[in-house]
């Protein structure tokens, strides 16, 4: 637990500085510089980018941890593992780029009435998805070497500082919103490049020939990734279907501007758990490979206790001050309609934190197929409840 605690403490400190910047951006800077519709567009672009990146990774966002122990060899550049995840990601993002181009008119027509800005800026979805995909995977690759802090500095601090600078260019009328949107997307791509530079500095930038392990040949990796990819459809229904359905409802751009800002406010509760999970995952993968289930059980218990304790404290602090948060926001009265979203999202995050890294353990075990069916089932429930509640409320 020693290295997990040290790295997660450092990472959490970085994340909370990042949260301070995220709050500054989304609660002060964006409302000051942009309309509700423009805020909604920027948040939906980031969410859609994350969604497309999940599918375009072709299952790598989970399997990158599971299979690294079978490639791990410093003398051979880890048998081309970085090459492998890069090639697979390029194939995936190319497929989705082609699909979006082919179904462009359908996408535009679906959102044109209720989210006109999203339908007008559809062409930014693939570039921002590419930036998010590669920055995420390269961050995970750094995590595999138990280095989570610097990539977080790049994604949580540097990226957001640059976004603040770009927003003030709009506020000063030096650039238009169109130019800002392109710059916003470019910054996500740059974050991936910065992480690659860091990997080079670590001596872990190995684009070498791919050598598959006989214990886990390419076919078995493809089968596992296939389950993860189809499971991502369930994750879509759980995590992003609300955003897409709000965008397709009356006032979609503005409503997403409010809703996604509330999601951001509530997200501060889960941040310590996110850091613990990132540093725990590669260690769990090693223990699972060695069938060292006693260590996995101990790790699960300890992380669950830590996450729930910190989460309860943060939820109490946030909810007791929620009206003060709206009071300090420019146009805070417009965002106050989403107050109770913060409460219910916060409660759901506490429940999730109490179960800690259970999803990671399940995904890295031989029972990963159960996770696929469970996620898909939960996704169907999420779709039905969102359909009924969004249309009604």
Short mmCIF file of C-alpha atoms in Angstrom, two decimals:
data_model
loop_
_atom_site.label_atom_id
_atom_site.label_comp_id
_atom_site.label_asym_id
_atom_site.label_seq_id
_atom_site.Cartn_x
_atom_site.Cartn_y
_atom_site.Cartn_z
CA UNK A 1 0.00 0.00 0.00
CA UNK A 2 3.00 2.33 0.52
CA UNK A 3 3.54 3.35 -3.10
CA UNK A 4 -0.21 3.51 -3.66
CA UNK A 5 -0.66 5.95 -0.78
CA UNK A 6 2.32 8.13 -1.80
CA UNK A 7 1.36 8.35 -5.46
CA UNK A 8 -2.35 8.83 -4.75
CA UNK A 9 -1.63 11.64 -2.24
CA UNK A 10 0.54 13.45 -4.80
CA UNK A 11 -1.98 12.78 -7.55
CA UNK A 12 -4.92 13.91 -5.42
CA UNK A 13 -3.11 17.16 -4.61
CA UNK A 14 -2.63 17.77 -8.34
CA UNK A 15 -6.23 16.81 -9.06
CA UNK A 16 -7.59 19.24 -6.48
CA UNK A 17 -5.51 22.05 -7.92
CA UNK A 18 -7.01 20.97 -11.22
CA UNK A 19 -10.48 21.03 -9.68
CA UNK A 20 -9.88 24.57 -8.48
CA UNK A 21 -9.02 25.49 -12.06
CA UNK A 22 -12.01 23.54 -13.40
CA UNK A 23 -14.30 25.41 -10.99
CA UNK A 24 -12.71 28.69 -12.05
CA UNK A 25 -13.25 27.80 -15.71
CA UNK A 26 -16.78 26.43 -15.49
CA UNK A 27 -18.23 28.55 -12.70
CA UNK A 28 -16.53 31.89 -13.38
CA UNK A 29 -14.62 32.14 -16.69
CA UNK A 30 -17.05 30.38 -19.05
CA UNK A 31 -20.20 32.13 -17.70
CA UNK A 32 -18.28 35.42 -17.99
CA UNK A 33 -17.09 34.82 -21.57
CA UNK A 34 -19.77 32.66 -23.20
CA UNK A 35 -23.53 32.19 -23.43
CA UNK A 36 -25.28 29.18 -21.87
CA UNK A 37 -25.55 27.63 -25.34
CA UNK A 38 -21.83 28.05 -26.00
CA UNK A 39 -20.99 26.58 -22.57
CA UNK A 40 -23.25 23.64 -23.35
CA UNK A 41 -21.50 23.09 -26.68
CA UNK A 42 -18.01 23.10 -25.14
CA UNK A 43 -19.02 20.67 -22.39
CA UNK A 44 -20.87 18.37 -24.80
CA UNK A 45 -17.89 18.36 -27.18
CA UNK A 46 -15.65 17.19 -24.34
CA UNK A 47 -18.20 14.54 -23.27
CA UNK A 48 -18.78 13.33 -26.83
CA UNK A 49 -15.02 13.27 -27.34
CA UNK A 50 -14.65 11.04 -24.29
CA UNK A 51 -17.47 8.82 -25.52
CA UNK A 52 -16.03 8.37 -29.01
CA UNK A 53 -12.55 7.85 -27.52
CA UNK A 54 -13.90 4.99 -25.39
CA UNK A 55 -15.25 3.18 -28.45
CA UNK A 56 -12.33 4.12 -30.70
CA UNK A 57 -9.88 2.57 -28.22
CA UNK A 58 -11.43 -0.79 -29.24
CA UNK A 59 -11.39 -1.97 -25.63
CA UNK A 60 -7.91 -0.75 -24.74
CA UNK A 61 -9.02 1.58 -21.95
CA UNK A 62 -9.41 -1.51 -19.74
CA UNK A 63 -7.21 -4.14 -21.36
CA UNK A 64 -4.15 -1.87 -21.37
CA UNK A 65 -3.69 -2.78 -17.69
CA UNK A 66 -4.67 -6.44 -17.92
CA UNK A 67 -2.15 -7.45 -20.58
CA UNK A 68 0.86 -5.29 -19.78
CA UNK A 69 2.29 -7.85 -17.29
CA UNK A 70 2.56 -10.29 -20.21
CA UNK A 71 4.49 -7.76 -22.35
CA UNK A 72 6.56 -6.28 -19.52
CA UNK A 73 10.24 -6.58 -20.40
CA UNK A 74 12.56 -3.59 -20.15
CA UNK A 75 15.21 -5.18 -22.35
CA UNK A 76 12.86 -5.48 -25.33
CA UNK A 77 11.03 -2.18 -24.92
CA UNK A 78 8.09 -4.05 -23.35
CA UNK A 79 7.72 -6.08 -26.55
CA UNK A 80 6.21 -3.21 -28.50
CA UNK A 81 3.27 -2.64 -26.15
CA UNK A 82 3.24 1.12 -26.80
CA UNK A 83 3.31 0.43 -30.54
CA UNK A 84 0.41 -1.99 -30.14
CA UNK A 85 -1.90 0.40 -28.27
CA UNK A 86 -1.02 3.26 -30.65
CA UNK A 87 -1.79 1.25 -33.81
CA UNK A 88 -5.06 -0.11 -32.41
CA UNK A 89 -6.13 3.41 -31.39
CA UNK A 90 -5.30 4.84 -34.83
CA UNK A 91 -7.42 2.13 -36.45
CA UNK A 92 -10.29 2.82 -34.06
CA UNK A 93 -10.33 6.61 -34.46
CA UNK A 94 -10.10 6.20 -38.26
CA UNK A 95 -13.17 3.93 -38.24
CA UNK A 96 -15.19 6.43 -36.23
CA UNK A 97 -14.00 9.32 -38.39
CA UNK A 98 -15.32 7.51 -41.46
CA UNK A 99 -18.60 6.63 -39.72
CA UNK A 100 -19.21 10.22 -38.62
CA UNK A 101 -18.51 11.47 -42.15
CA UNK A 102 -20.90 8.93 -43.68
CA UNK A 103 -23.70 9.66 -41.17
CA UNK A 104 -23.00 13.38 -40.93
CA UNK A 105 -26.41 14.44 -42.23
CA UNK A 106 -28.19 12.12 -39.79
CA UNK A 107 -26.20 13.55 -36.86
CA UNK A 108 -26.85 17.15 -37.92
CA UNK A 109 -30.55 16.50 -38.54
CA UNK A 110 -31.01 14.84 -35.14
CA UNK A 111 -29.66 17.80 -33.17
CA UNK A 112 -30.35 20.72 -35.51
CA UNK A 113 -33.66 21.76 -33.94
CA UNK A 114 -32.87 21.54 -30.20
CA UNK A 115 -29.04 21.94 -30.22
CA UNK A 116 -28.20 24.07 -33.26
CA UNK A 117 -24.67 24.86 -32.08
CA UNK A 118 -23.81 21.16 -31.71
CA UNK A 119 -25.09 20.42 -35.20
CA UNK A 120 -23.03 23.34 -36.56
CA UNK A 121 -19.77 22.25 -34.88
CA UNK A 122 -20.06 18.51 -35.55
CA UNK A 123 -16.69 18.42 -37.33
CA UNK A 124 -14.85 19.05 -34.04
CA UNK A 125 -15.98 15.74 -32.52
CA UNK A 126 -13.27 13.55 -34.12
CA UNK A 127 -10.28 15.90 -33.47
CA UNK A 128 -11.19 16.29 -29.79
CA UNK A 129 -11.84 12.53 -29.56
CA UNK A 130 -8.36 11.87 -30.93
CA UNK A 131 -6.78 14.19 -28.37
CA UNK A 132 -8.71 12.62 -25.48
CA UNK A 133 -8.05 9.06 -26.71
CA UNK A 134 -4.28 9.36 -27.02
CA UNK A 135 -3.78 11.53 -23.92
CA UNK A 136 -5.81 8.98 -21.90
CA UNK A 137 -3.99 5.91 -23.23
CA UNK A 138 -0.55 7.47 -22.89
CA UNK A 139 -1.45 8.52 -19.34
CA UNK A 140 -2.47 4.91 -18.64
CA UNK A 141 0.83 3.73 -20.13
CA UNK A 142 2.64 6.05 -17.72
CA UNK A 143 0.49 4.65 -14.88
CA UNK A 144 1.72 1.17 -15.78
CA UNK A 145 5.17 2.36 -14.73
CA UNK A 146 3.66 3.77 -11.49
CA UNK A 147 4.07 7.35 -12.68
CA UNK A 148 0.69 9.09 -12.42
CA UNK A 149 1.57 12.58 -11.20
CA UNK A 150 3.17 14.32 -14.21
CA UNK A 151 0.51 13.19 -16.74
CA UNK A 152 -2.08 14.52 -14.29
CA UNK A 153 -0.23 17.84 -14.10
CA UNK A 154 -0.42 18.00 -17.90
CA UNK A 155 -4.12 17.09 -18.15
CA UNK A 156 -5.46 18.67 -14.97
CA UNK A 157 -3.32 21.82 -14.69
CA UNK A 158 -1.47 22.80 -17.87
CA UNK A 159 -4.43 22.05 -20.16
CA UNK A 160 -6.82 24.07 -18.01
CA UNK A 161 -4.46 27.02 -17.63
CA UNK A 162 -4.16 27.19 -21.41
CA UNK A 163 -7.97 26.99 -21.75
CA UNK A 164 -8.32 29.94 -19.33
CA UNK A 165 -5.84 31.93 -21.43
CA UNK A 166 -7.75 31.14 -24.62
CA UNK A 167 -11.08 32.13 -23.00
CA UNK A 168 -9.68 35.52 -22.07
CA UNK A 169 -8.74 36.03 -25.71
CA UNK A 170 -12.46 35.70 -26.49
CA UNK A 171 -13.38 38.00 -23.58
CA UNK A 172 -10.91 40.59 -24.94
CA UNK A 173 -12.48 40.15 -28.40
CA UNK A 174 -9.10 39.15 -29.87
CA UNK A 175 -10.52 35.91 -31.29
CA UNK A 176 -14.03 34.69 -32.14
CA UNK A 177 -15.87 31.79 -30.54
CA UNK A 178 -15.20 29.73 -33.69
CA UNK A 179 -11.46 30.31 -33.34
CA UNK A 180 -11.64 29.50 -29.63
CA UNK A 181 -13.43 26.22 -30.32
CA UNK A 182 -10.61 25.12 -32.64
CA UNK A 183 -8.02 26.19 -30.08
CA UNK A 184 -9.96 24.33 -27.36
CA UNK A 185 -9.78 21.11 -29.40
CA UNK A 186 -6.11 21.60 -30.28
CA UNK A 187 -5.18 21.83 -26.60
CA UNK A 188 -6.47 18.29 -26.01
CA UNK A 189 -4.23 17.05 -28.82
CA UNK A 190 -1.26 18.93 -27.37
CA UNK A 191 -1.78 17.26 -23.98
CA UNK A 192 -1.20 13.86 -25.64
CA UNK A 193 2.01 15.16 -27.23
CA UNK A 194 3.22 16.52 -23.87
CA UNK A 195 2.68 13.11 -22.23
CA UNK A 196 4.67 11.45 -25.01
CA UNK A 197 7.52 13.87 -24.31
CA UNK A 198 7.34 12.89 -20.63
CA UNK A 199 7.48 9.18 -21.55
CA UNK A 200 10.58 9.96 -23.58
CA UNK A 201 12.11 11.66 -20.54
CA UNK A 202 11.29 8.59 -18.43
CA UNK A 203 13.01 6.36 -20.97
CA UNK A 204 9.74 4.51 -21.64
CA UNK A 205 9.00 5.71 -25.18
CA UNK A 206 9.48 2.40 -27.00
CA UNK A 207 7.88 2.14 -30.45
CA UNK A 208 9.41 -1.28 -31.05
CA UNK A 209 8.26 -4.40 -32.86
CA UNK A 210 5.20 -6.07 -31.34
CA UNK A 211 5.88 -9.50 -29.81
CA UNK A 212 2.85 -11.31 -28.38
CA UNK A 213 3.17 -13.56 -25.33
CA UNK A 214 2.28 -17.21 -25.92
CA UNK A 215 0.24 -17.18 -22.68
CA UNK A 216 -1.96 -14.41 -24.11
CA UNK A 217 -1.77 -14.47 -27.93
CA UNK A 218 -3.33 -11.81 -30.14
CA UNK A 219 -6.57 -13.81 -30.57
CA UNK A 220 -7.28 -13.92 -26.82
CA UNK A 221 -6.53 -10.22 -26.49
CA UNK A 222 -8.96 -9.53 -29.35
CA UNK A 223 -11.70 -11.60 -27.65
CA UNK A 224 -11.22 -9.78 -24.34
CA UNK A 225 -11.20 -6.38 -26.06
CA UNK A 226 -14.34 -7.36 -27.94
CA UNK A 227 -16.21 -7.92 -24.68
CA UNK A 228 -14.88 -4.63 -23.31
CA UNK A 229 -15.91 -2.82 -26.50
CA UNK A 230 -19.46 -4.15 -26.41
CA UNK A 231 -19.55 -3.46 -22.68
CA UNK A 232 -18.71 0.14 -23.54
CA UNK A 233 -22.17 0.35 -25.10
CA UNK A 234 -23.60 -0.33 -21.65
CA UNK A 235 -21.26 2.30 -20.20
CA UNK A 236 -22.56 4.73 -22.82
CA UNK A 237 -26.11 4.11 -21.68
CA UNK A 238 -25.09 4.56 -18.03
CA UNK A 239 -22.78 7.57 -18.27
CA UNK A 240 -23.53 9.57 -21.41
CA UNK A 241 -27.04 8.78 -22.60
CA UNK A 242 -28.44 11.56 -20.38
CA UNK A 243 -26.24 14.15 -22.11
CA UNK A 244 -27.25 12.97 -25.58
CA UNK A 245 -30.95 12.87 -24.68
CA UNK A 246 -30.85 16.34 -23.11
CA UNK A 247 -29.14 17.64 -26.26
CA UNK A 248 -32.03 16.23 -28.31
CA UNK A 249 -34.68 17.83 -26.06
CA UNK A 250 -35.98 21.44 -26.23
CA UNK A 251 -33.30 23.93 -25.19
CA UNK A 252 -30.67 21.21 -25.41
CA UNK A 253 -27.57 23.41 -25.66
CA UNK A 254 -28.56 25.60 -22.68
CA UNK A 255 -29.85 22.71 -20.53
CA UNK A 256 -26.62 20.78 -21.05
CA UNK A 257 -24.73 23.93 -20.08
CA UNK A 258 -26.51 23.82 -16.70
CA UNK A 259 -26.55 20.04 -16.22
CA UNK A 260 -22.91 19.40 -17.08
CA UNK A 261 -21.81 22.24 -14.82
CA UNK A 262 -23.68 20.50 -11.96
CA UNK A 263 -21.97 17.22 -12.85
CA UNK A 264 -18.63 19.00 -12.63
CA UNK A 265 -19.45 20.44 -9.20
CA UNK A 266 -20.46 17.00 -7.88
CA UNK A 267 -17.37 15.36 -9.39
CA UNK A 268 -15.12 16.81 -6.68
CA UNK A 269 -16.47 14.12 -4.34
CA UNK A 270 -15.01 11.22 -6.33
CA UNK A 271 -11.59 12.68 -7.09
CA UNK A 272 -9.62 10.93 -4.31
CA UNK A 273 -11.11 7.62 -5.48
CA UNK A 274 -10.06 8.32 -9.04
CA UNK A 275 -6.43 8.77 -8.00
CA UNK A 276 -6.46 5.65 -5.82
CA UNK A 277 -7.96 3.64 -8.66
CA UNK A 278 -5.37 4.76 -11.19
CA UNK A 279 -2.37 3.82 -9.11
CA UNK A 280 -4.03 0.61 -7.80
CA UNK A 281 -4.92 -0.84 -11.21
CA UNK A 282 -1.44 -1.87 -12.45
CA UNK A 283 -0.64 -3.33 -9.01
CA UNK A 284 -3.90 -5.31 -8.99
CA UNK A 285 -3.06 -6.60 -12.49
CA UNK A 286 0.28 -7.93 -11.25
CA UNK A 287 -1.36 -9.62 -8.23
CA UNK A 288 -4.07 -11.16 -10.43
CA UNK A 289 -1.44 -12.55 -12.78
CA UNK A 290 0.32 -14.17 -9.80
CA UNK A 291 -2.99 -15.40 -8.28
CA UNK A 292 -2.16 -13.40 -5.15
CA UNK A 293 -5.78 -12.90 -4.13
CA UNK A 294 -4.99 -12.18 -0.48
CA UNK A 295 -3.21 -8.97 -1.49
CA UNK A 296 -6.07 -8.06 -3.81
CA UNK A 297 -8.57 -8.52 -0.98
CA UNK A 298 -6.49 -6.39 1.39
CA UNK A 299 -6.08 -3.67 -1.23
CA UNK A 300 -9.82 -3.68 -1.94
CA UNK A 301 -10.74 -3.30 1.73
CA UNK A 302 -8.25 -0.50 2.39
CA UNK A 303 -9.16 1.54 -0.68
CA UNK A 304 -12.90 1.16 0.05
CA UNK A 305 -12.52 2.51 3.59
CA UNK A 306 -10.34 5.42 2.47
CA UNK A 307 -12.58 6.40 -0.44
CA UNK A 308 -15.86 6.30 1.49
CA UNK A 309 -14.46 8.23 4.47
CA UNK A 310 -13.05 11.03 2.33
CA UNK A 311 -16.10 11.03 0.05
CA UNK A 312 -18.54 11.53 2.98
CA UNK A 313 -16.49 14.46 4.25
CA UNK A 314 -16.38 16.12 0.83
CA UNK A 315 -20.10 15.56 0.19
CA UNK A 316 -20.98 17.18 3.53
CA UNK A 317 -18.76 20.19 2.80
CA UNK A 318 -20.13 20.59 -0.72
CA UNK A 319 -23.85 20.28 0.04
CA UNK A 320 -23.70 22.55 3.09
CA UNK A 321 -22.18 25.28 0.88
CA UNK A 322 -24.05 24.72 -2.38
CA UNK A 323 -25.98 28.01 -2.20
CA UNK A 324 -22.72 29.89 -1.68
CA UNK A 325 -21.36 28.26 -4.83
CA UNK A 326 -24.26 29.65 -6.88
CA UNK A 327 -23.95 33.05 -5.20
CA UNK A 328 -20.33 33.48 -6.34
CA UNK A 329 -21.02 32.40 -9.95
CA UNK A 330 -21.64 34.93 -12.71
CA UNK A 331 -25.23 34.23 -13.87
CA UNK A 332 -25.55 31.92 -10.85
CA UNK A 333 -29.32 32.29 -10.81
CA UNK A 334 -29.49 30.54 -14.18
CA UNK A 335 -27.51 27.55 -12.92
CA UNK A 336 -29.46 27.21 -9.65
CA UNK A 337 -32.11 25.19 -11.47
CA UNK A 338 -29.67 22.26 -11.36
CA UNK A 339 -29.09 22.37 -7.58
CA UNK A 340 -30.66 19.00 -6.80
CA UNK A 341 -28.66 17.34 -9.59
CA UNK A 342 -25.59 17.93 -7.40
CA UNK A 343 -27.27 16.16 -4.45
CA UNK A 344 -28.36 13.03 -6.31
CA UNK A 345 -25.13 12.71 -8.30
CA UNK A 346 -23.18 13.11 -5.07
CA UNK A 347 -25.15 10.34 -3.34
CA UNK A 348 -24.53 8.01 -6.30
CA UNK A 349 -20.82 8.74 -6.16
CA UNK A 350 -20.67 7.90 -2.44
CA UNK A 351 -22.21 4.51 -3.18
CA UNK A 352 -19.72 3.94 -6.00
CA UNK A 353 -16.79 4.96 -3.78
CA UNK A 354 -17.89 2.50 -1.08
CA UNK A 355 -17.29 -0.34 -3.55
CA UNK A 356 -13.87 1.06 -4.50
CA UNK A 357 -11.97 -0.87 -7.20
CA UNK A 358 -14.48 -3.72 -7.54
CA UNK A 359 -15.00 -3.05 -11.24
CA UNK A 360 -11.26 -3.08 -11.84
CA UNK A 361 -10.85 -6.41 -10.00
CA UNK A 362 -13.73 -7.96 -11.92
CA UNK A 363 -12.44 -6.67 -15.26
CA UNK A 364 -8.96 -8.07 -14.64
CA UNK A 365 -10.26 -11.47 -13.50
CA UNK A 366 -11.49 -14.48 -15.46
CA UNK A 367 -15.05 -13.33 -14.71
CA UNK A 368 -14.80 -10.23 -16.91
CA UNK A 369 -17.71 -11.50 -19.04
CA UNK A 370 -20.05 -11.05 -16.06
CA UNK A 371 -19.03 -7.39 -15.96
CA UNK A 372 -20.04 -7.06 -19.60
CA UNK A 373 -23.57 -8.41 -19.04
CA UNK A 374 -24.03 -6.49 -15.78
CA UNK A 375 -22.99 -3.22 -17.42
CA UNK A 376 -25.27 -3.85 -20.39
CA UNK A 377 -28.23 -4.60 -18.10
CA UNK A 378 -27.62 -1.50 -16.03
CA UNK A 379 -27.31 0.49 -19.24
CA UNK A 380 -30.76 -0.59 -20.38
CA UNK A 381 -32.22 0.49 -17.02
CA UNK A 382 -30.41 3.82 -17.33
CA UNK A 383 -31.78 4.40 -20.84
CA UNK A 384 -35.36 3.69 -19.78
CA UNK A 385 -35.25 5.89 -16.68
CA UNK A 386 -33.58 8.75 -18.57
CA UNK A 387 -36.18 8.53 -21.32
CA UNK A 388 -39.04 8.72 -18.82
CA UNK A 389 -37.59 11.36 -16.50
CA UNK A 390 -36.00 13.76 -19.01
CA UNK A 391 -39.18 14.04 -21.05
CA UNK A 392 -41.23 14.59 -17.87
CA UNK A 393 -38.98 16.95 -15.87
#
